[in-house]
Amino acid sequence: MRAMGEHCVCAASLKDLGPGGCLVVQLEGLTLALFRVEDRVHAVDNRCPHLGFPLSRGSVCDGILTCPWHHARFDLESGGTFDPWADDVQSYSVELRGDEVWLDLSPAADRRESSLGRLRQGLERNIPLVLGKSVLSLLSAEGDPLEAFRLGLGFGARYRQVGWGPGLTILTCMARMLPHLRPDDRARALCHGLSAVADECAGSAPRHPVATLPGAASSWERLGFWFRQFVEVRDAEGAERCLATAVEAEMPPRQVAEMLFTAATDHRYVQTGHVVDFTNKAFEALDLAGWENAGIVLTSLTPAYAGASRMEESNAWRHPVDLVALLEGAFDELPAAVAEGGRNGADRPPHPDLVPVLLSDRPSDILGALLEALRRGCSWDVVAGAVTHAAALRIARLHTSNEFGDWDRALHTFSFASAIQRGLQRAGSASLLRGVMDAAISVYLDRFLNTPPARLPECPVPAGGAPALLAQVPRLLDQRQQVNAAGALVSAYLSMDGDVGPMVSALAANLLREDRDFHTIQALEAAFTHLSALPGTPAGADLLVAAARYLAAHSPTVRSHEQNFSVAERLHRGERLYEEE
């Protein structure tokens, strides 16, 4: 018997219950079920914590209460569940005072700690409904959404043997999109990311981090050199020990970023850009979660570095034109071009024809135009941004006569170009300019996707203006094969010179309705990231059109994740999920 607290009320009399009886009572806004078992009375919340069915209809045997809807089982005394997919049911202390049944309605234990505990269990057992209910509970009363993000980040970095993958990338994308979302979509976004992490870690052995080097750490230059050498010979453990030592020695984040991004661009377009993208997302995750998590997060990248495919081994990059040889020749000219650009001054605009040249079919002209832009004194970020813009145009102009899988090819180039640009902004190392050129060559290789280039049909602005266009977004994306129509709708919206924020929120909201798709999430998050620095520009418009077309190509889906989340949301609001006949 638990001790009674200060908030006690009389709930019923024993004669109301009767031997072996059950009674439903309403007390202070609570609906409780009282069960009389032999000489004891037990009280629990009448809503089954799984899906809200009345537990008063359940059966009691050997002290276990079983819900008749999905057969969740609970210890009648403590309320604890025997089934991890069902939360514990709230139980209340009971005291018999003569013929009267008194209950203690004191507030439950710390809901925040309970929700964090359930979130961990949801991740461990890959239970989407538990994740949804836990996140909604944590975010109620304006809770910090990054608390759930940090827990998911640490879990994913520890419990997937092969390290960082699409799951943690999705989680980070979702966390970064939170400012673009309506408040009621933020929990939904986090659940997408956390479910991706749980699904990816399910059945995987945990990762056992490698220890740091003993004694005083070597210089970051030496550790960086060793790291690149170990990656070169595909020694993941040696590379991880160097990286762990650099982080443990509290080397500045900028130096650690340079160490990683330099190694990621030592070879051409490794793993179709995923290694660079994962690296960028890991640093963006640390921007949100705090650098104190760098050790476990960044070392999770090393398996991808050591095992990555290298495009100099690919026929497409060697024949009929030896693109690798062209790149190596351009790399030889990079130091002189950068030095000349420094003498000519910083932040000069590139030639207006730079993006058209990047979209041309002459790889030597493409690399020459990039070198010339650097010689002119164009900032590295502007040059990288031009390549990102060109990559986005491949998606914005991708003809629907291509194979469906070609969307992924265009997306890989775009996400790689985006990650390289973000890496340059973070590390500021000239070695990353090799990645800019790799991305430009990948844009060149994707030129067939725009043969012929898609032409967006005109979308007339309705009488209702921008609100009417925004209202069309969900209806349009409820239909298949609306790629060009989605691009035209966004173009019409942008032609009104209004605030781009509502359209971004509308696209994000419709993304969250769909079952999670790694590449679609990448496409929208990258577009939103660069759009914030390009408001009202042609490049910004092209990015948003590309994002809308990519989303439309991958909509609608079965939306099973939305079903799970909507159930959790209705339970959180106290709605009934079952209907009486």
Coordinates of C-alpha atoms in Angstrom, one line a residue:
M1 CA 0.0 0.0 0.0
R2 CA 1.3 3.4 -1.0
A3 CA 1.2 6.3 1.5
M4 CA -1.6 8.7 1.0
G5 CA -0.8 12.3 0.0
E6 CA -2.5 15.6 1.0
H7 CA -5.0 15.7 -1.9
C8 CA -7.5 13.0 -0.9
V9 CA -11.1 12.8 -1.9
C10 CA -14.0 10.4 -1.2
A11 CA -14.7 8.5 -4.4
A12 CA -17.4 6.0 -3.6
S13 CA -18.6 3.5 -1.0
L14 CA -17.9 -0.2 -0.8
K15 CA -21.5 -1.0 -1.4
D16 CA -21.4 0.8 -4.7
L17 CA -18.6 -1.5 -5.8
G18 CA -19.8 -4.8 -4.5
P19 CA -17.6 -7.9 -4.4
G20 CA -15.4 -8.2 -7.5
G21 CA -17.1 -5.1 -9.0
C22 CA -15.9 -2.2 -11.1
L23 CA -17.2 1.4 -10.9
V24 CA -16.4 4.4 -13.1
V25 CA -16.3 7.7 -11.2
Q26 CA -15.7 11.3 -12.3
L27 CA -13.5 13.3 -9.9
E28 CA -12.1 16.8 -10.6
G29 CA -12.1 16.3 -14.3
L30 CA -10.7 12.8 -14.2
T31 CA -12.4 9.6 -15.2
L32 CA -11.3 6.8 -13.0
A33 CA -12.0 3.1 -12.8
L34 CA -12.3 1.5 -9.4
F35 CA -11.8 -2.3 -9.1
R36 CA -12.6 -4.3 -6.0
V37 CA -10.5 -7.5 -5.8
E38 CA -11.1 -9.5 -2.7
D39 CA -10.6 -7.1 0.2
R40 CA -8.7 -4.5 -1.8
V41 CA -9.8 -1.6 -4.0
H42 CA -7.6 -0.3 -6.8
A43 CA -8.0 2.9 -8.8
V44 CA -6.6 3.7 -12.3
D45 CA -7.2 6.2 -15.0
N46 CA -10.1 4.7 -17.1
R47 CA -8.4 5.5 -20.4
C48 CA -6.0 2.8 -21.6
P49 CA -2.8 4.7 -22.3
H50 CA -2.3 2.8 -25.5
L51 CA -5.3 4.0 -27.5
G52 CA -7.7 5.3 -24.9
F53 CA -10.2 2.4 -24.6
P54 CA -12.2 2.3 -21.3
L55 CA -10.3 0.0 -18.9
S56 CA -13.5 -0.5 -17.0
R57 CA -14.4 -3.0 -19.7
G58 CA -11.2 -4.9 -19.1
S59 CA -10.7 -8.1 -17.2
V60 CA -8.8 -8.7 -14.0
C61 CA -6.9 -11.9 -13.3
D62 CA -4.1 -12.6 -10.8
G63 CA -3.7 -8.8 -10.2
I64 CA -3.3 -8.1 -13.9
L65 CA -5.8 -5.8 -15.7
T66 CA -6.1 -6.6 -19.4
C67 CA -7.5 -4.0 -21.9
P68 CA -10.0 -5.8 -24.3
W69 CA -9.2 -3.7 -27.3
H70 CA -5.5 -4.6 -28.0
H71 CA -4.8 -6.7 -24.9
A72 CA -2.4 -4.4 -23.2
R73 CA -1.7 -5.7 -19.7
F74 CA -1.1 -3.7 -16.5
D75 CA -0.2 -4.3 -12.9
L76 CA -3.4 -3.2 -11.2
E77 CA -1.5 -2.0 -8.1
S78 CA 1.2 0.2 -9.7
G79 CA -0.3 0.8 -13.2
G80 CA 2.9 -0.5 -14.8
T81 CA 2.5 -2.1 -18.2
F82 CA 3.9 -5.5 -19.2
D83 CA 3.8 -4.5 -22.9
P84 CA 6.4 -1.9 -24.0
W85 CA 4.1 -0.5 -26.7
A86 CA 1.6 0.6 -24.1
D87 CA 2.5 3.3 -21.6
D88 CA 2.0 2.8 -17.8
V89 CA -1.5 3.7 -16.8
Q90 CA -1.8 6.3 -14.0
S91 CA -2.8 4.6 -10.7
Y92 CA -3.9 6.2 -7.5
S93 CA -3.4 5.4 -3.8
V94 CA -6.5 4.1 -2.1
E95 CA -7.6 4.1 1.5
L96 CA -10.7 2.5 3.0
R97 CA -12.2 4.6 5.8
G98 CA -15.0 2.5 7.1
D99 CA -17.4 2.0 4.1
E100 CA -15.8 4.9 2.2
V101 CA -13.2 4.6 -0.6
W102 CA -10.8 7.6 -0.5
L103 CA -8.3 8.3 -3.3
D104 CA -5.2 10.4 -3.4
L105 CA -5.3 12.7 -6.5
S106 CA -2.0 14.3 -5.9
P107 CA -0.2 15.3 -9.1
A108 CA 1.8 12.5 -10.8
A109 CA 5.6 12.4 -10.8
D110 CA 7.7 14.6 -13.0
R111 CA 6.1 14.3 -16.4
R112 CA 9.2 15.6 -18.2
E113 CA 11.4 12.8 -16.9
S114 CA 8.7 10.3 -17.5
S115 CA 8.3 11.5 -21.1
L116 CA 12.1 11.4 -21.7
G117 CA 12.2 7.8 -20.3
R118 CA 9.4 6.8 -22.7
L119 CA 11.1 8.5 -25.6
R120 CA 14.2 6.4 -24.9
Q121 CA 12.1 3.2 -24.8
G122 CA 10.4 4.2 -28.1
L123 CA 13.8 4.6 -29.7
E124 CA 15.2 1.4 -28.3
R125 CA 12.1 -0.7 -29.4
N126 CA 11.3 1.3 -32.5
I127 CA 7.7 2.1 -31.5
P128 CA 6.4 5.1 -33.5
L129 CA 3.3 5.6 -31.4
V130 CA 5.4 5.8 -28.2
L131 CA 7.7 8.3 -29.9
G132 CA 4.7 10.4 -31.0
K133 CA 3.1 10.5 -27.5
S134 CA 6.5 11.2 -25.8
V135 CA 7.3 14.1 -28.1
L136 CA 3.9 15.7 -27.8
S137 CA 4.1 15.4 -24.0
L138 CA 7.6 17.0 -24.0
L139 CA 6.6 19.9 -26.3
S140 CA 3.3 20.6 -24.4
A141 CA 3.4 23.9 -22.5
E142 CA 6.1 25.2 -24.9
G143 CA 8.7 22.6 -24.1
D144 CA 12.1 22.8 -25.7
P145 CA 12.0 20.7 -29.0
L146 CA 15.8 20.4 -29.0
E147 CA 15.6 18.2 -25.9
A148 CA 14.0 15.4 -27.9
F149 CA 16.5 16.1 -30.7
R150 CA 19.5 15.8 -28.5
L151 CA 18.3 12.5 -27.1
G152 CA 17.7 11.1 -30.6
L153 CA 21.1 12.4 -31.8
G154 CA 23.0 10.6 -29.0
F155 CA 21.0 7.4 -29.4
G156 CA 21.6 7.3 -33.2
A157 CA 25.3 8.0 -32.8
R158 CA 25.7 5.2 -30.3
Y159 CA 23.5 2.4 -31.4
R160 CA 24.2 2.0 -35.1
Q161 CA 27.4 0.0 -35.6
V162 CA 28.1 1.5 -39.1
G163 CA 27.7 5.0 -37.8
W164 CA 26.0 8.1 -39.2
G165 CA 23.5 7.4 -41.9
P166 CA 20.2 8.6 -43.4
G167 CA 18.3 8.4 -40.1
L168 CA 20.5 11.0 -38.3
T169 CA 20.5 13.1 -41.4
I170 CA 16.7 13.1 -41.5
L171 CA 16.5 13.9 -37.8
T172 CA 18.9 16.9 -38.3
C173 CA 17.0 18.1 -41.4
M174 CA 13.8 18.0 -39.4
A175 CA 15.3 19.9 -36.4
R176 CA 16.7 22.6 -38.8
M177 CA 13.3 23.0 -40.5
L178 CA 11.5 23.7 -37.2
P179 CA 11.7 27.6 -37.6
H180 CA 10.0 27.2 -41.0
L181 CA 7.1 25.2 -39.6
R182 CA 3.8 26.1 -38.1
P183 CA 3.8 25.4 -34.3
D184 CA 1.5 22.5 -34.6
D185 CA 3.8 20.8 -37.1
R186 CA 6.9 20.8 -35.0
A187 CA 6.2 17.7 -33.0
R188 CA 5.3 16.0 -36.2
A189 CA 8.6 16.9 -37.7
L190 CA 10.6 15.6 -34.7
C191 CA 8.7 12.3 -34.8
H192 CA 9.6 11.9 -38.5
G193 CA 13.3 12.3 -37.5
L194 CA 13.2 10.2 -34.4
S195 CA 11.3 7.4 -36.1
A196 CA 13.9 7.4 -38.9
V197 CA 16.7 7.0 -36.3
A198 CA 14.8 4.2 -34.4
D199 CA 14.1 2.3 -37.6
E200 CA 17.7 2.6 -38.8
C201 CA 19.1 1.4 -35.4
A202 CA 16.6 -1.5 -35.0
G203 CA 18.5 -4.8 -35.1
S204 CA 21.9 -3.1 -35.3
A205 CA 24.7 -3.8 -32.9
P206 CA 25.8 -0.7 -30.9
R207 CA 28.9 1.2 -31.9
H208 CA 31.9 1.0 -29.6
P209 CA 33.9 4.2 -29.9
V210 CA 37.7 4.0 -30.2
A211 CA 39.7 5.5 -27.4
T212 CA 41.8 8.6 -27.9
L213 CA 45.6 8.5 -28.1
P214 CA 47.3 8.6 -24.7
G215 CA 49.3 11.5 -23.5
A216 CA 49.5 15.0 -24.9
A217 CA 47.8 15.4 -28.3
S218 CA 49.8 16.1 -31.4
S219 CA 49.1 19.2 -33.4
W220 CA 45.9 19.4 -35.4
E221 CA 47.9 19.5 -38.6
R222 CA 49.6 16.2 -37.7
L223 CA 46.3 14.6 -36.6
G224 CA 44.7 15.8 -39.8
F225 CA 47.5 14.4 -41.9
W226 CA 47.2 11.0 -40.2
F227 CA 43.4 11.1 -40.5
R228 CA 43.6 11.6 -44.3
Q229 CA 46.2 8.8 -44.5
F230 CA 44.1 6.3 -42.6
V231 CA 41.0 7.2 -44.8
E232 CA 43.2 6.8 -47.9
V233 CA 43.9 3.1 -46.9
R234 CA 40.4 2.6 -45.6
D235 CA 41.4 2.2 -42.0
A236 CA 38.3 3.3 -40.1
E237 CA 39.6 2.6 -36.6
G238 CA 42.9 4.5 -37.2
A239 CA 41.0 7.5 -38.6
E240 CA 38.5 7.4 -35.7
R241 CA 41.3 7.5 -33.1
C242 CA 42.8 10.6 -34.7
L243 CA 39.5 12.3 -34.9
A244 CA 38.5 11.4 -31.3
T245 CA 41.9 12.7 -30.1
A246 CA 41.4 16.0 -31.9
V247 CA 38.0 16.5 -30.3
E248 CA 39.1 15.5 -26.9
A249 CA 42.0 17.9 -27.1
E250 CA 39.5 20.7 -27.5
M251 CA 40.8 21.7 -30.9
P252 CA 38.6 24.5 -32.4
P253 CA 35.6 23.3 -34.3
R254 CA 36.8 25.2 -37.4
Q255 CA 40.0 23.1 -37.4
V256 CA 38.1 19.8 -36.9
A257 CA 35.8 20.8 -39.8
E258 CA 38.7 21.5 -42.0
M259 CA 40.2 18.1 -41.0
L260 CA 37.1 16.2 -42.1
F261 CA 36.1 18.2 -45.2
T262 CA 39.6 18.1 -46.6
A263 CA 39.6 14.3 -46.3
A264 CA 36.2 14.1 -47.8
T265 CA 37.4 16.0 -50.9
D266 CA 40.7 14.1 -51.4
H267 CA 38.8 11.8 -53.8
R268 CA 36.2 12.7 -56.3
Y269 CA 32.5 12.9 -55.3
V270 CA 32.9 10.1 -52.8
Q271 CA 29.8 7.9 -52.3
T272 CA 27.8 10.1 -54.7
G273 CA 28.2 13.0 -52.3
H274 CA 26.8 11.3 -49.2
V275 CA 30.0 11.5 -47.1
V276 CA 30.2 15.3 -47.5
D277 CA 26.5 15.7 -46.9
F278 CA 26.6 13.5 -43.7
T279 CA 29.6 15.5 -42.5
N280 CA 27.8 18.8 -43.0
K281 CA 24.7 17.5 -41.3
A282 CA 26.8 16.3 -38.3
F283 CA 28.2 19.8 -37.8
E284 CA 24.8 21.3 -38.2
A285 CA 23.5 18.8 -35.6
L286 CA 26.2 20.0 -33.2
D287 CA 25.2 23.6 -33.9
L288 CA 21.9 22.7 -32.4
A289 CA 22.9 20.2 -29.7
G290 CA 26.1 21.7 -28.5
W291 CA 29.8 21.0 -29.2
E292 CA 30.0 18.9 -26.0
N293 CA 28.4 16.1 -28.1
A294 CA 31.1 16.3 -30.8
G295 CA 33.1 13.2 -29.7
I296 CA 30.3 10.6 -30.1
V297 CA 28.7 12.4 -33.1
L298 CA 31.7 13.1 -35.3
T299 CA 33.5 9.8 -34.8
S300 CA 30.3 8.1 -36.1
L301 CA 31.3 9.4 -39.5
T302 CA 34.5 7.5 -39.9
P303 CA 33.0 4.2 -41.3
A304 CA 31.5 6.2 -44.2
Y305 CA 34.8 7.9 -44.9
A306 CA 36.7 4.6 -45.0
G307 CA 34.2 2.6 -47.0
A308 CA 33.2 5.3 -49.5
S309 CA 33.2 4.6 -53.3
R310 CA 35.4 7.1 -55.3
M311 CA 34.4 8.4 -58.6
E312 CA 37.9 8.2 -60.1
E313 CA 37.1 4.5 -60.0
S314 CA 33.9 5.0 -62.1
N315 CA 33.7 4.6 -65.8
A316 CA 31.4 7.7 -66.2
W317 CA 34.1 9.9 -64.8
R318 CA 36.8 8.4 -67.0
H319 CA 35.2 7.7 -70.4
P320 CA 34.6 9.1 -73.0
V321 CA 36.2 12.1 -71.4
D322 CA 38.7 11.7 -68.6
L323 CA 37.0 14.1 -66.2
V324 CA 39.3 13.1 -63.3
A325 CA 42.4 14.2 -65.4
L326 CA 40.7 17.5 -66.2
L327 CA 39.9 18.0 -62.5
E328 CA 43.5 17.3 -61.4
G329 CA 44.7 19.8 -64.0
A330 CA 42.4 22.4 -62.5
F331 CA 43.5 21.6 -59.0
D332 CA 47.1 22.3 -60.0
E333 CA 45.9 25.8 -61.0
L334 CA 43.9 26.4 -57.9
P335 CA 46.6 27.9 -55.6
A336 CA 47.7 30.5 -58.2
A337 CA 44.0 31.3 -59.0
V338 CA 43.2 31.8 -55.3
A339 CA 46.4 33.9 -54.8
E340 CA 45.5 36.1 -57.8
G341 CA 42.0 36.5 -56.5
G342 CA 43.3 37.7 -53.2
R343 CA 45.3 40.4 -54.9
N344 CA 42.4 41.5 -57.0
G345 CA 40.2 42.0 -54.0
A346 CA 37.4 40.1 -52.3
D347 CA 33.7 39.7 -53.1
R348 CA 33.8 40.7 -56.7
P349 CA 30.7 39.5 -58.6
P350 CA 31.2 36.6 -61.0
H351 CA 30.6 36.9 -64.7
P352 CA 26.9 36.9 -65.4
D353 CA 27.3 33.9 -67.7
L354 CA 28.8 31.7 -65.0
V355 CA 25.6 29.6 -64.3
P356 CA 24.9 29.1 -68.0
V357 CA 28.4 27.9 -68.5
L358 CA 28.0 25.5 -65.6
L359 CA 25.0 24.1 -67.4
S360 CA 26.9 23.7 -70.7
D361 CA 28.2 20.5 -72.2
R362 CA 31.9 21.4 -72.2
P363 CA 33.6 20.3 -69.0
S364 CA 36.9 22.2 -69.8
D365 CA 34.9 25.4 -70.1
I366 CA 33.1 24.7 -66.8
L367 CA 36.4 24.3 -64.9
G368 CA 37.9 27.3 -66.7
A369 CA 35.0 29.5 -65.7
L370 CA 35.3 28.5 -62.1
L371 CA 39.1 29.2 -62.1
E372 CA 38.4 32.6 -63.8
A373 CA 35.9 33.5 -61.2
L374 CA 38.4 32.8 -58.4
R375 CA 41.1 34.8 -60.2
R376 CA 38.6 37.8 -60.5
G377 CA 38.4 37.8 -56.7
C378 CA 34.9 36.3 -56.4
S379 CA 34.3 35.0 -52.9
W380 CA 34.5 31.3 -52.5
D381 CA 30.9 31.2 -51.1
V382 CA 29.6 33.0 -54.2
V383 CA 31.4 30.6 -56.5
A384 CA 30.1 27.6 -54.6
G385 CA 26.6 29.2 -54.6
A386 CA 26.6 29.4 -58.4
V387 CA 27.3 25.6 -58.6
T388 CA 24.5 25.0 -56.0
H389 CA 22.2 27.1 -58.1
A390 CA 23.1 25.2 -61.3
A391 CA 22.5 21.9 -59.5
A392 CA 19.1 23.1 -58.3
L393 CA 18.2 24.1 -61.9
R394 CA 18.8 20.5 -63.0
I395 CA 15.9 19.6 -60.7
A396 CA 13.8 22.6 -61.6
R397 CA 14.1 21.7 -65.3
L398 CA 14.1 17.9 -65.1
H399 CA 11.8 16.6 -67.8
T400 CA 9.2 14.1 -66.6
S401 CA 10.1 11.9 -69.6
N402 CA 13.1 10.7 -67.6
E403 CA 13.1 7.6 -65.5
F404 CA 11.8 8.1 -62.0
G405 CA 15.1 7.2 -60.4
D406 CA 16.7 10.1 -62.2
W407 CA 15.2 12.4 -59.6
D408 CA 17.7 10.8 -57.1
R409 CA 20.6 11.4 -59.4
A410 CA 19.8 15.1 -59.7
L411 CA 19.2 15.3 -55.9
H412 CA 22.6 13.7 -55.1
T413 CA 24.4 16.5 -57.1
F414 CA 22.3 19.2 -55.5
S415 CA 22.8 18.0 -51.9
F416 CA 26.5 17.5 -52.5
A417 CA 26.9 21.0 -53.9
S418 CA 24.9 22.4 -51.0
A419 CA 27.0 20.6 -48.4
I420 CA 30.2 21.7 -50.0
Q421 CA 29.0 25.3 -49.9
R422 CA 28.1 24.9 -46.2
G423 CA 31.4 23.3 -45.5
L424 CA 33.3 26.2 -47.1
Q425 CA 31.3 28.6 -44.9
R426 CA 32.3 26.6 -41.9
A427 CA 35.9 25.7 -42.5
G428 CA 37.0 28.3 -45.0
S429 CA 39.7 26.0 -46.4
A430 CA 40.8 26.2 -50.1
S431 CA 40.9 22.4 -50.2
L432 CA 37.1 22.4 -50.4
L433 CA 37.3 24.2 -53.7
R434 CA 38.1 20.8 -55.1
G435 CA 34.6 19.8 -54.0
V436 CA 33.1 22.8 -55.7
M437 CA 34.7 21.6 -58.9
D438 CA 33.6 18.0 -58.3
A439 CA 30.0 19.3 -57.9
A440 CA 30.3 21.3 -61.1
I441 CA 31.4 18.2 -63.0
S442 CA 28.5 16.2 -61.5
V443 CA 26.2 19.0 -62.8
Y444 CA 27.8 18.4 -66.2
L445 CA 27.2 14.7 -66.0
D446 CA 23.5 15.3 -65.2
R447 CA 23.0 17.4 -68.4
F448 CA 20.9 14.6 -70.0
L449 CA 18.2 15.2 -67.3
N450 CA 17.4 18.5 -69.0
T451 CA 17.2 17.1 -72.5
P452 CA 14.9 18.7 -73.3
P453 CA 14.5 21.1 -70.4
A454 CA 11.1 21.1 -68.7
R455 CA 9.1 24.2 -69.4
L456 CA 6.8 25.2 -66.6
P457 CA 3.2 25.9 -67.6
E458 CA 1.8 29.2 -66.6
C459 CA -0.3 29.3 -63.5
P460 CA -2.7 32.2 -63.4
V461 CA -3.0 34.0 -60.1
P462 CA -6.5 33.3 -58.8
A463 CA -8.8 36.1 -57.6
G464 CA -7.9 35.3 -54.0
G465 CA -4.2 36.0 -54.6
A466 CA -1.5 34.4 -52.5
P467 CA -3.9 32.8 -49.9
A468 CA -5.7 31.1 -52.7
L469 CA -2.5 29.7 -54.1
L470 CA -1.4 28.5 -50.7
A471 CA -4.7 26.7 -50.3
Q472 CA -4.1 24.9 -53.6
V473 CA -0.8 23.3 -52.4
P474 CA -2.3 20.4 -50.3
R475 CA -5.0 19.7 -52.9
L476 CA -2.4 19.6 -55.7
L477 CA -0.1 17.3 -53.7
D478 CA -2.9 14.9 -53.0
Q479 CA -2.7 13.9 -56.7
R480 CA 0.0 12.1 -58.6
Q481 CA 2.0 13.4 -61.6
Q482 CA 1.6 17.1 -60.6
V483 CA 5.3 17.9 -61.0
N484 CA 5.0 20.8 -63.5
A485 CA 1.8 22.1 -62.0
A486 CA 3.5 22.4 -58.6
G487 CA 6.5 24.2 -60.1
A488 CA 4.1 26.6 -61.9
L489 CA 2.1 27.3 -58.7
V490 CA 5.2 28.2 -56.8
S491 CA 6.4 30.4 -59.7
A492 CA 3.0 32.2 -59.7
Y493 CA 3.3 32.8 -56.0
L494 CA 6.8 34.2 -56.3
S495 CA 5.7 36.5 -59.1
M496 CA 3.5 38.4 -56.6
D497 CA 6.6 39.6 -54.7
G498 CA 5.1 38.5 -51.4
D499 CA 6.6 36.9 -48.3
V500 CA 8.1 33.6 -49.3
G501 CA 7.7 32.3 -45.7
P502 CA 4.1 31.0 -46.0
M503 CA 4.9 29.0 -49.2
V504 CA 7.9 27.5 -47.4
S505 CA 5.7 26.5 -44.5
A506 CA 3.0 25.1 -46.8
L507 CA 5.6 22.9 -48.7
A508 CA 7.1 21.7 -45.4
A509 CA 3.6 20.9 -44.0
N510 CA 2.9 18.8 -47.0
L511 CA 6.3 17.1 -46.8
L512 CA 5.4 16.0 -43.2
R513 CA 2.1 14.4 -44.4
E514 CA 4.1 11.9 -46.4
D515 CA 5.9 8.8 -45.3
R516 CA 9.5 9.9 -44.7
D517 CA 11.7 9.8 -47.9
F518 CA 15.3 10.5 -47.3
H519 CA 16.0 12.3 -50.6
T520 CA 12.8 14.4 -50.5
I521 CA 13.6 15.6 -47.0
Q522 CA 17.1 16.4 -48.2
A523 CA 15.8 18.4 -51.2
L524 CA 13.5 20.6 -49.2
E525 CA 15.8 21.3 -46.3
A526 CA 18.7 22.2 -48.5
A527 CA 16.5 24.5 -50.6
F528 CA 15.1 26.2 -47.5
T529 CA 18.7 26.6 -46.1
H530 CA 20.0 28.5 -49.1
L531 CA 16.7 30.3 -49.7
S532 CA 17.2 32.3 -46.5
A533 CA 20.3 33.9 -48.0
L534 CA 18.7 34.6 -51.4
P535 CA 15.3 36.2 -50.7
G536 CA 13.7 37.8 -53.8
T537 CA 16.5 36.6 -56.2
P538 CA 16.2 34.4 -59.3
A539 CA 18.4 31.9 -57.6
G540 CA 16.0 31.8 -54.6
A541 CA 13.0 31.3 -56.9
D542 CA 14.8 28.4 -58.8
L543 CA 15.5 26.7 -55.4
L544 CA 11.9 26.8 -54.3
V545 CA 10.6 25.7 -57.7
A546 CA 13.1 22.8 -57.6
A547 CA 11.9 21.8 -54.1
A548 CA 8.2 21.9 -55.1
R549 CA 8.8 19.8 -58.2
Y550 CA 10.8 17.2 -56.3
L551 CA 8.1 17.0 -53.6
A552 CA 5.3 16.7 -56.1
A553 CA 7.2 13.9 -57.9
H554 CA 7.2 11.9 -54.6
S555 CA 3.7 12.6 -53.4
P556 CA 1.3 11.3 -52.3
T557 CA 2.4 8.2 -50.4
V558 CA 0.6 5.7 -48.1
R559 CA 1.2 8.1 -45.2
S560 CA 1.4 5.5 -42.5
H561 CA 3.6 7.7 -40.4
E562 CA 0.9 10.4 -40.4
Q563 CA -1.6 7.8 -39.2
N564 CA 0.5 6.9 -36.3
F565 CA 1.2 10.5 -35.4
S566 CA -2.5 11.6 -35.7
V567 CA -3.4 8.8 -33.3
A568 CA -0.8 10.1 -30.8
E569 CA -2.1 13.7 -31.3
R570 CA -5.7 12.8 -30.7
L571 CA -4.8 10.9 -27.5
H572 CA -2.8 13.9 -26.4
R573 CA -5.8 16.1 -26.8
G574 CA -8.0 13.7 -24.9
E575 CA -10.1 12.6 -27.9
R576 CA -11.8 9.2 -28.1
L577 CA -10.4 6.9 -30.8
Y578 CA -13.2 4.4 -30.6
E579 CA -16.9 4.8 -31.3
E580 CA -19.8 3.2 -29.6
E581 CA -22.1 1.1 -31.8

